[in-house]
PDB file of C-alpha atoms in Angstrom:
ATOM      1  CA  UNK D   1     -22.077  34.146 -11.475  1.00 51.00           C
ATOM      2  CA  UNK D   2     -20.879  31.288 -13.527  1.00 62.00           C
ATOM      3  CA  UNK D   3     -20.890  27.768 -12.096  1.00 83.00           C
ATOM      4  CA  UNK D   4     -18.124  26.831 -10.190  1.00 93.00           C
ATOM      5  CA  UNK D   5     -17.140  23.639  -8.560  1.00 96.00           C
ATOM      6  CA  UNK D   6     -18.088  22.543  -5.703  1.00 97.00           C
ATOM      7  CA  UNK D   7     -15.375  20.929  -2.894  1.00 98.00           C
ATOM      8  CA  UNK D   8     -16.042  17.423  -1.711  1.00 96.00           C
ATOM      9  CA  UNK D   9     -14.433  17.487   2.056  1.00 94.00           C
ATOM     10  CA  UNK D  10     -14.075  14.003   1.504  1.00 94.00           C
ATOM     11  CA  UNK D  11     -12.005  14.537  -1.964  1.00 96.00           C
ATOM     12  CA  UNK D  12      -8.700  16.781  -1.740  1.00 97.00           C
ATOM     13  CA  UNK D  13      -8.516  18.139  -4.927  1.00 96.00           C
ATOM     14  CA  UNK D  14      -8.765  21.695  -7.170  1.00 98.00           C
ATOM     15  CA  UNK D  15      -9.357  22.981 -10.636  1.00 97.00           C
ATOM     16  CA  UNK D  16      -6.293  24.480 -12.130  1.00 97.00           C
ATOM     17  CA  UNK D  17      -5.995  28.140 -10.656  1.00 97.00           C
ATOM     18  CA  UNK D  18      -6.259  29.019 -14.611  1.00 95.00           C
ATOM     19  CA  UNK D  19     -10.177  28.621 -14.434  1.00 96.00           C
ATOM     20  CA  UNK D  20     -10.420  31.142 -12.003  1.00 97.00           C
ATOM     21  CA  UNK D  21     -13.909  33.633 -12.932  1.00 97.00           C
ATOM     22  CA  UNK D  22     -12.403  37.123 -14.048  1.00 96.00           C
ATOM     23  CA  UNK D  23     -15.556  38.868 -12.574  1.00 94.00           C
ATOM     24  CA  UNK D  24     -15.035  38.496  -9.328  1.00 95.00           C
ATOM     25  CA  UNK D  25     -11.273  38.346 -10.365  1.00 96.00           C
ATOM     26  CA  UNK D  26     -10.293  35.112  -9.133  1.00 97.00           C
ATOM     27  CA  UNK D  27     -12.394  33.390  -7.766  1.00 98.00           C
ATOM     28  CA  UNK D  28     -12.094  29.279  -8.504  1.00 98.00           C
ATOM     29  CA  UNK D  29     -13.877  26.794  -6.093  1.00 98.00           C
ATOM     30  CA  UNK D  30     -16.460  26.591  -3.453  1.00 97.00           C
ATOM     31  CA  UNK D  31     -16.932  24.404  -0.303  1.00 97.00           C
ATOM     32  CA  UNK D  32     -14.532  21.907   1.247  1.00 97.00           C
ATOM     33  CA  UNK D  33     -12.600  22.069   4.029  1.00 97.00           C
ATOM     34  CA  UNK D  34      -9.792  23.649   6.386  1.00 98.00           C
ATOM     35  CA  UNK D  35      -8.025  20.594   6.715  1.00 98.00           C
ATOM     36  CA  UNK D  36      -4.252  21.165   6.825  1.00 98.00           C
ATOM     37  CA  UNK D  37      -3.483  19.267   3.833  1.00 98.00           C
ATOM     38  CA  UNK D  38      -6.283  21.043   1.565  1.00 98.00           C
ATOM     39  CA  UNK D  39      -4.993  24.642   2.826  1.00 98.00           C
ATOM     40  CA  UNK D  40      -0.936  23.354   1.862  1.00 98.00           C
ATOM     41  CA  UNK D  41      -2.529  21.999  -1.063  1.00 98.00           C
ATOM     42  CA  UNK D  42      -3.960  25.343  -2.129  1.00 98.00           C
ATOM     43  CA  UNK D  43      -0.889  26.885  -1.049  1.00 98.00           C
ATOM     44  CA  UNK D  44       1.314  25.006  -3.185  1.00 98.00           C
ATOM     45  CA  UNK D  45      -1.202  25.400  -6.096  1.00 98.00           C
ATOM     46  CA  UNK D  46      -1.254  29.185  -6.131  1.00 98.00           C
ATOM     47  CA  UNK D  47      -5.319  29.289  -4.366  1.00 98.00           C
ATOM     48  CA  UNK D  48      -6.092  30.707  -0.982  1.00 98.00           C
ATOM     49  CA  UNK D  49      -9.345  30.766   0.914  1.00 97.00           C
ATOM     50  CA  UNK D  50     -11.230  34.064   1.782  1.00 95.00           C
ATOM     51  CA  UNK D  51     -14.924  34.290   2.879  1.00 94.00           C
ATOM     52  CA  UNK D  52     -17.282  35.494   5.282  1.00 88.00           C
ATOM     53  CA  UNK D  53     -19.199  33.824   7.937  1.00 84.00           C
ATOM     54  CA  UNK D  54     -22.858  33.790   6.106  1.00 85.00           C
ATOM     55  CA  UNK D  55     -20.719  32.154   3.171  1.00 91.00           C
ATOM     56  CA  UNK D  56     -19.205  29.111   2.007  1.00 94.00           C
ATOM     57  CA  UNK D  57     -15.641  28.597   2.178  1.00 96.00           C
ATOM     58  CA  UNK D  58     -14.404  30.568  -1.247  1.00 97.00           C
ATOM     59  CA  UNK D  59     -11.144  29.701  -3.032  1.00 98.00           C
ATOM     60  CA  UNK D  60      -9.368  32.245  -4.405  1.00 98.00           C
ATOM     61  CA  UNK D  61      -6.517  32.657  -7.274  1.00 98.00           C
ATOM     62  CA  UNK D  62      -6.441  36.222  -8.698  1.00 97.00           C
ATOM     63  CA  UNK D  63      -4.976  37.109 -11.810  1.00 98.00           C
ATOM     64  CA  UNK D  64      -2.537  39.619 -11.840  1.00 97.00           C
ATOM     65  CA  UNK D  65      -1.201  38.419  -8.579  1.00 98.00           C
ATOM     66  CA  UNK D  66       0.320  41.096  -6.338  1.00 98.00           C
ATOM     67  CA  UNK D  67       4.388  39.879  -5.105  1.00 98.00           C
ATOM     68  CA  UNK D  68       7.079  40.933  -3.210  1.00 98.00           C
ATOM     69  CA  UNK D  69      10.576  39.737  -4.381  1.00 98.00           C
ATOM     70  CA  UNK D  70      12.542  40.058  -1.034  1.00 97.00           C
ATOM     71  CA  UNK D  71      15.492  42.015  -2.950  1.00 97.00           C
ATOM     72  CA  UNK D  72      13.379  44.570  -4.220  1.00 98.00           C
ATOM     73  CA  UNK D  73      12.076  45.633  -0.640  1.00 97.00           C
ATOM     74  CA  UNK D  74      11.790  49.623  -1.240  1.00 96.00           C
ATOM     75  CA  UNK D  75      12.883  51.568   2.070  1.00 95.00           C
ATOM     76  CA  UNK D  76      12.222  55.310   1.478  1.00 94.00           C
ATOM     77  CA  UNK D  77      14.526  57.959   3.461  1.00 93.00           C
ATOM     78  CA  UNK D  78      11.998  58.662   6.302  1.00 92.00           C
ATOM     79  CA  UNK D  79      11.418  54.797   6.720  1.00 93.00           C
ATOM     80  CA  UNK D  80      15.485  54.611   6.942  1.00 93.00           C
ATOM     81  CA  UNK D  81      15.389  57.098   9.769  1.00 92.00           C
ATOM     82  CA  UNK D  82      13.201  55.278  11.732  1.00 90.00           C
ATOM     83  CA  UNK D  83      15.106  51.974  11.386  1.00 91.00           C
ATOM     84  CA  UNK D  84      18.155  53.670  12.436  1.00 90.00           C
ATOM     85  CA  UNK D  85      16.092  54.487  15.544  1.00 87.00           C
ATOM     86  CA  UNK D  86      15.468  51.453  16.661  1.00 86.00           C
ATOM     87  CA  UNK D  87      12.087  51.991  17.795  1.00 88.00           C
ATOM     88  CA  UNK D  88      11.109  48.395  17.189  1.00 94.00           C
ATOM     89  CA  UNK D  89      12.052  44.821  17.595  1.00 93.00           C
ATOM     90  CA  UNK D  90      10.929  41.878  15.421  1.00 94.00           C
ATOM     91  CA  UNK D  91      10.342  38.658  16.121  1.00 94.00           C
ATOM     92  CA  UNK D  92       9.103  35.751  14.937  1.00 95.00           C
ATOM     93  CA  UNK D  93       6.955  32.579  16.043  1.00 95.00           C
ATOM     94  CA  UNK D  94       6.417  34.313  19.359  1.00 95.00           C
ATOM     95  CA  UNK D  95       2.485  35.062  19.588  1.00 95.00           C
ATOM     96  CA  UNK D  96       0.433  33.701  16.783  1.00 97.00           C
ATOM     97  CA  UNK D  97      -2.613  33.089  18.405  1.00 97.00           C
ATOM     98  CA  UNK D  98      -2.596  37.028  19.829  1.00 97.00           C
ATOM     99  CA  UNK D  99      -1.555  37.779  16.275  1.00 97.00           C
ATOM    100  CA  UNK D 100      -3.964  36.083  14.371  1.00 97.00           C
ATOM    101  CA  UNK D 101      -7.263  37.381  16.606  1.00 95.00           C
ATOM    102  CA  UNK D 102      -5.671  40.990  15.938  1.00 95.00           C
ATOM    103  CA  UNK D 103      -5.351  40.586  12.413  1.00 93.00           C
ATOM    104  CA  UNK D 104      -8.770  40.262  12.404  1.00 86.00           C
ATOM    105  CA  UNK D 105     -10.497  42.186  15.367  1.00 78.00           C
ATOM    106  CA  UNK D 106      -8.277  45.436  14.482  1.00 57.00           C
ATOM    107  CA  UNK D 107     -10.235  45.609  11.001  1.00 53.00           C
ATOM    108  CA  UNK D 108     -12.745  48.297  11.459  1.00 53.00           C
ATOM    109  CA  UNK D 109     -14.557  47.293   7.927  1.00 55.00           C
ATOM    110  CA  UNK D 110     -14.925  43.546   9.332  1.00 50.00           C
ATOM    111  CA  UNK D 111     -13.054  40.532   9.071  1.00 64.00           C
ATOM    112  CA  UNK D 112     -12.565  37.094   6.905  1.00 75.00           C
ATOM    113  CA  UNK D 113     -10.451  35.394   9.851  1.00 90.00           C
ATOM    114  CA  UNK D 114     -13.517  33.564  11.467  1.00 90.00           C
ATOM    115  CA  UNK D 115     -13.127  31.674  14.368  1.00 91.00           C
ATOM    116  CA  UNK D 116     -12.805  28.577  11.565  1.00 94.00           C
ATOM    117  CA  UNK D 117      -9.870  30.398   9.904  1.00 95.00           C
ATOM    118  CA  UNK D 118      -8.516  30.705  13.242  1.00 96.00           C
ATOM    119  CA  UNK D 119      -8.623  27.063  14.349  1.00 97.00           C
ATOM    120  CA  UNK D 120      -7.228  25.732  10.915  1.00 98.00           C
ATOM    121  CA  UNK D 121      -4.040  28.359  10.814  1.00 98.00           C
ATOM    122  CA  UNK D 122      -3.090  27.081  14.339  1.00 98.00           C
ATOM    123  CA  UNK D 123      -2.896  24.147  13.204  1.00 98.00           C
ATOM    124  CA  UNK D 124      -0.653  24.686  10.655  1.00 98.00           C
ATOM    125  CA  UNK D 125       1.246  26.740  13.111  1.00 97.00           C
ATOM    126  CA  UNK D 126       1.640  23.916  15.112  1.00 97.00           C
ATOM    127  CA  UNK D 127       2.964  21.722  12.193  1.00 96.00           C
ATOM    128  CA  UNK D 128       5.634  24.502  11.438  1.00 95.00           C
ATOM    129  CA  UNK D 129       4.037  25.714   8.289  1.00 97.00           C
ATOM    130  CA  UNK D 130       2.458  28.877   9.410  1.00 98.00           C
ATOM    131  CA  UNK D 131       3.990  31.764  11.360  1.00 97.00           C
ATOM    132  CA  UNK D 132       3.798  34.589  12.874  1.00 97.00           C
ATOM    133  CA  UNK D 133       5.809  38.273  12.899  1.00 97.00           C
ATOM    134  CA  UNK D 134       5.700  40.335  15.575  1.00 96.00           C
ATOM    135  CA  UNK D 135       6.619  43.869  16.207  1.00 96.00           C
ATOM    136  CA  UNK D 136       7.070  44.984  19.511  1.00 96.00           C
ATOM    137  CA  UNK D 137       7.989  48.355  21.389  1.00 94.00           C
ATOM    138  CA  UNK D 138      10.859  48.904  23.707  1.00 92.00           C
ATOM    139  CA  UNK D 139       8.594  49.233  26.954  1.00 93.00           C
ATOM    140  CA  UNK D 140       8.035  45.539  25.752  1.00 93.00           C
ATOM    141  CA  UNK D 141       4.352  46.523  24.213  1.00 96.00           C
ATOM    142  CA  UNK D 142       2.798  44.762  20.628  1.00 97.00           C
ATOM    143  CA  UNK D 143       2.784  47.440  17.855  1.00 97.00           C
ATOM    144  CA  UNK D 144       2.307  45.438  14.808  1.00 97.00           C
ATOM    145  CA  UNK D 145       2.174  41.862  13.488  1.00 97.00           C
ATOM    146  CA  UNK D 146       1.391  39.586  10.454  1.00 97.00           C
ATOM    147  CA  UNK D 147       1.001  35.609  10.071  1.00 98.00           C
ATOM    148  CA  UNK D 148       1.377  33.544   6.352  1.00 98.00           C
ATOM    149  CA  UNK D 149       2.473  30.314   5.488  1.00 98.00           C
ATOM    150  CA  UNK D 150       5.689  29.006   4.419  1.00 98.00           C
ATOM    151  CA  UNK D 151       6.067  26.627   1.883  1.00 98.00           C
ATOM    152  CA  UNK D 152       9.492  25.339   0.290  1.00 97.00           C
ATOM    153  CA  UNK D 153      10.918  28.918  -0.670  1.00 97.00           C
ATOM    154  CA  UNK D 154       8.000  30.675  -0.780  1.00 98.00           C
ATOM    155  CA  UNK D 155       6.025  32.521   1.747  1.00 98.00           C
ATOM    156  CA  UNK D 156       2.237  33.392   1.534  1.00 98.00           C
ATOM    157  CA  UNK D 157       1.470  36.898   3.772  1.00 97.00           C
ATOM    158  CA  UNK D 158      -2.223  36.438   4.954  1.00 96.00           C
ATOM    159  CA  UNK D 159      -2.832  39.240   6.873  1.00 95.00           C
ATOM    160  CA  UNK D 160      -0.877  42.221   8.915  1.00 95.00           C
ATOM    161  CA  UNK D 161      -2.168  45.140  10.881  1.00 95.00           C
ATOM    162  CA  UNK D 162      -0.132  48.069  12.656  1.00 95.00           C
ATOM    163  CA  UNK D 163      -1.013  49.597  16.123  1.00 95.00           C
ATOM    164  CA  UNK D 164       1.430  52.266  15.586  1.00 95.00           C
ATOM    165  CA  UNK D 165       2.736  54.502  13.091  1.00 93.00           C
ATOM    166  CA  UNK D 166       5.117  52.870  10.829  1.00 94.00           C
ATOM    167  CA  UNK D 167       5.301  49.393  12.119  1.00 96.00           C
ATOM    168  CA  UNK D 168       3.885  47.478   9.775  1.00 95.00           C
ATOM    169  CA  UNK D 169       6.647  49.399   7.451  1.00 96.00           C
ATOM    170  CA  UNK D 170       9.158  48.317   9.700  1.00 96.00           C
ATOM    171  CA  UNK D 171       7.933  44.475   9.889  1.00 96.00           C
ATOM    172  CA  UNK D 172       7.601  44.320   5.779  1.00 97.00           C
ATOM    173  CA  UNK D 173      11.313  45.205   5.604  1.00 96.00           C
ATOM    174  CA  UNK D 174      12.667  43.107   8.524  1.00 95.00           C
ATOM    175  CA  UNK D 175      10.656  40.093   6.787  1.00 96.00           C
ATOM    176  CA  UNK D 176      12.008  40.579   3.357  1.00 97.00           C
ATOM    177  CA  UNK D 177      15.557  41.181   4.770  1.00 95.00           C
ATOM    178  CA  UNK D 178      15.071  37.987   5.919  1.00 94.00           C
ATOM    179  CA  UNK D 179      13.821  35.914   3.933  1.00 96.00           C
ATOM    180  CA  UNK D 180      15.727  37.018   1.247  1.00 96.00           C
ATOM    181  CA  UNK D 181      18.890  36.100   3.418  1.00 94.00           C
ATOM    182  CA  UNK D 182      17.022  32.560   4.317  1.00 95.00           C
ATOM    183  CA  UNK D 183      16.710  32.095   0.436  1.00 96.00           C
ATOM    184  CA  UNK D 184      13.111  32.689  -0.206  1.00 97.00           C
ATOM    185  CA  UNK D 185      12.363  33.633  -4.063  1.00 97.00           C
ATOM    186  CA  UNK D 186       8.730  34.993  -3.082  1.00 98.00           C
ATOM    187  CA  UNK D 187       6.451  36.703  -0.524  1.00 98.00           C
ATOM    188  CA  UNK D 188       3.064  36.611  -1.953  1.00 98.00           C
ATOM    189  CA  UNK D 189       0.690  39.886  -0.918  1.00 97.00           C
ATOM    190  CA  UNK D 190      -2.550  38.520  -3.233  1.00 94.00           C
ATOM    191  CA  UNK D 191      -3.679  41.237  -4.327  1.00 90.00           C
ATOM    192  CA  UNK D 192      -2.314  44.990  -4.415  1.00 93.00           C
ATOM    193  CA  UNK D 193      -2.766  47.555  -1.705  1.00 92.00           C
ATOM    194  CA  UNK D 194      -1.187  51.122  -2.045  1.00 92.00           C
ATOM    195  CA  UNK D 195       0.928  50.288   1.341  1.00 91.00           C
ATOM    196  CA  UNK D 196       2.419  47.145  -0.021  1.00 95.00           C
ATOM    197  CA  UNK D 197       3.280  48.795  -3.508  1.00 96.00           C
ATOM    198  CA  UNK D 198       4.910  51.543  -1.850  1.00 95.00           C
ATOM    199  CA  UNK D 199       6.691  48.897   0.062  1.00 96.00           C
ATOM    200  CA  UNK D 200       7.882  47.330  -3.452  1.00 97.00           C
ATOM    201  CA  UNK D 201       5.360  44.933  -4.197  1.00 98.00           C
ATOM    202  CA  UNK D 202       4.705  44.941  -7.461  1.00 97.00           C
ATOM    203  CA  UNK D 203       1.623  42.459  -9.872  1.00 98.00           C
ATOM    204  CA  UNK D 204       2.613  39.841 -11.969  1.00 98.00           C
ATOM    205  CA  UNK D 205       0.669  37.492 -14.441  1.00 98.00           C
ATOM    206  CA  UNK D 206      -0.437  34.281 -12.829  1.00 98.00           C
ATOM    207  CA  UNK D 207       0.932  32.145 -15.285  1.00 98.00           C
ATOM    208  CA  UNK D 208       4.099  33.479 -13.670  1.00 98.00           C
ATOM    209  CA  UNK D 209       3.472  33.543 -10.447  1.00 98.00           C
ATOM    210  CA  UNK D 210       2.444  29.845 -10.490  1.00 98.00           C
ATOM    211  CA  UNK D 211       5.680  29.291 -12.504  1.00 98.00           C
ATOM    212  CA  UNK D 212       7.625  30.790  -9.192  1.00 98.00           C
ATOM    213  CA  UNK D 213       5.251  28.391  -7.117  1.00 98.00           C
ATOM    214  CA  UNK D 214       6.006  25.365  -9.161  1.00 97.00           C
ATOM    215  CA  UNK D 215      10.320  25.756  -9.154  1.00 96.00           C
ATOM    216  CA  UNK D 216      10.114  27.043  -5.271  1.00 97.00           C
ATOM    217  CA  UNK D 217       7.482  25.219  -3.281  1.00 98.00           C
ATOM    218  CA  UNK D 218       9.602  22.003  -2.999  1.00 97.00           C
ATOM    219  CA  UNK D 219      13.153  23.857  -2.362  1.00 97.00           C
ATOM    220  CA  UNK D 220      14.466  23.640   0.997  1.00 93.00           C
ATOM    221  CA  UNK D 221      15.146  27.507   2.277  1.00 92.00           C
ATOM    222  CA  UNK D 222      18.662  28.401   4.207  1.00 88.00           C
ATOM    223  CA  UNK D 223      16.164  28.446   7.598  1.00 81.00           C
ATOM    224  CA  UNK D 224      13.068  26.595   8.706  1.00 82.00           C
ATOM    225  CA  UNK D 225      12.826  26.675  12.452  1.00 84.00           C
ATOM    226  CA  UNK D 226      11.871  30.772  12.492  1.00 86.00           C
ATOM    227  CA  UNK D 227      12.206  31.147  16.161  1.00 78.00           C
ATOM    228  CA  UNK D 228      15.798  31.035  15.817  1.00 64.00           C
ATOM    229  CA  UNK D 229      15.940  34.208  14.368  1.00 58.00           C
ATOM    230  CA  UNK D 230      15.091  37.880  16.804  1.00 52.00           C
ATOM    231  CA  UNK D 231      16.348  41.361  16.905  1.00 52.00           C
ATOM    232  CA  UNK D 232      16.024  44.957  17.166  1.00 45.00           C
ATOM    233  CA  UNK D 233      15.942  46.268  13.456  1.00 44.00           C
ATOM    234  CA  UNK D 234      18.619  48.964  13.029  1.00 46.00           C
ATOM    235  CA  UNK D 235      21.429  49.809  10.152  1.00 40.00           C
ATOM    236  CA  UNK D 236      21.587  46.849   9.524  1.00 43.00           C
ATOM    237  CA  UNK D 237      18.291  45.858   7.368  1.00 41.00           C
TER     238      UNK D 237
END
């Protein structure tokens, strides 16, 4: 591996995500912190964190990067059906501690979201920068959910998982529907996944994507307090 830089917890501050190793694809910086200024700070400079527990914190900013634009959400005929349903309701804000822990202890392969991960996203949840999705049945049971960070007009998707079938389908819709109505030019997904290009995600080159970044993180979207915002999805997403 080539030498990469190492973080100074003391010293908030990254290389430009355009130094990023191509073998592993992406990967920038080592070491730091979880602060909530160095994780905006990433944020806002296209770089996310994703490690293990035996390893330093890793900084992250892969090129192609893997986006949603919230118009170009693709709902196939079956997924239509089921919205029409109304099997689910969406909300948001409502759980994020139950959400986070599940993003990461329903991962049968293991999970990044250590205990540390956890701590430092709650604190941004507390400051209103991260949130949470979740996806509930009728009887009033959790069937899906997903937590990312919202900056400006811009909205980082960390992690999802789905405890039954098609919720996670359901949530990706509901969330673009609204953020695209809220204003947001961007969900980043990181990098692809068959489910989210299904879903209309789609990889772009970073120099774009960090274009998007630099016009969007300091807009003000249509909403910011998310909790305002809870219904059953139906017709009409």
């Amino acid at each position: 591996m080539a030498s990469l830089p190492w973080l100074d917890p003391e010293y908030l501050w990254f290389p430009p995500a355009d130094e990023a190793l191509d073998d592993p694809d992406g990967l920038l910086a080592l070491g730091g912190d979880l602060s909530p200024e160095r994780l905006i700070l990433a944020y806002r400079s296209g770089i996310f964190p994703w490690y293990s527990d035996d390893q330093p914190i890793l900084w992250w900013s892969p090129d192609p990067r893997c986006v949603l634009f919230p118009d170009e959400i693709h709902v196939s005929r079956s997924l239509r059906r089921t919205l029409n349903q109304r099997r689910f309701r969406v909300t948001f804000d409502r759980q994020f501690g139950r959400i986070i822990r599940l993003c990461g202890s329903t991962r049968p392969e293991g999970t990044w979201i250590t205990d540390e991960m956890v701590a430092a996203y709650t604190e941004l949840h507390r400051r209103g920068v991260a949130h949470s999705i979740e996806v509930w049945t009728p009887r009033g049971e959790l069937a899906g959910g997903m937590y990312g960070v919202a900056i400006g007009r811009c909205f980082f998707g960390e992690s999802m998982f789905s405890l039954q079938t098609n919720a996670s389908k359901v949530l990706m819709v509901h969330l673009a529907n609204q953020l695209r109505l809220w204003g947001y030019r961007v969900m980043d997904c990181q990098v692809e996944s068959s489910h989210l290009l299904t879903m209309g995600a789609r990889s772009i080159p970073r120099t774009e994507f960090l274009s998007i970044l630099s016009a969007g993180v300091d807009e003000v979207p249509a909403q910011t307090d998310w909790r305002l915002r809870w219904t059953w999805t139906g017709t009409e997403v």
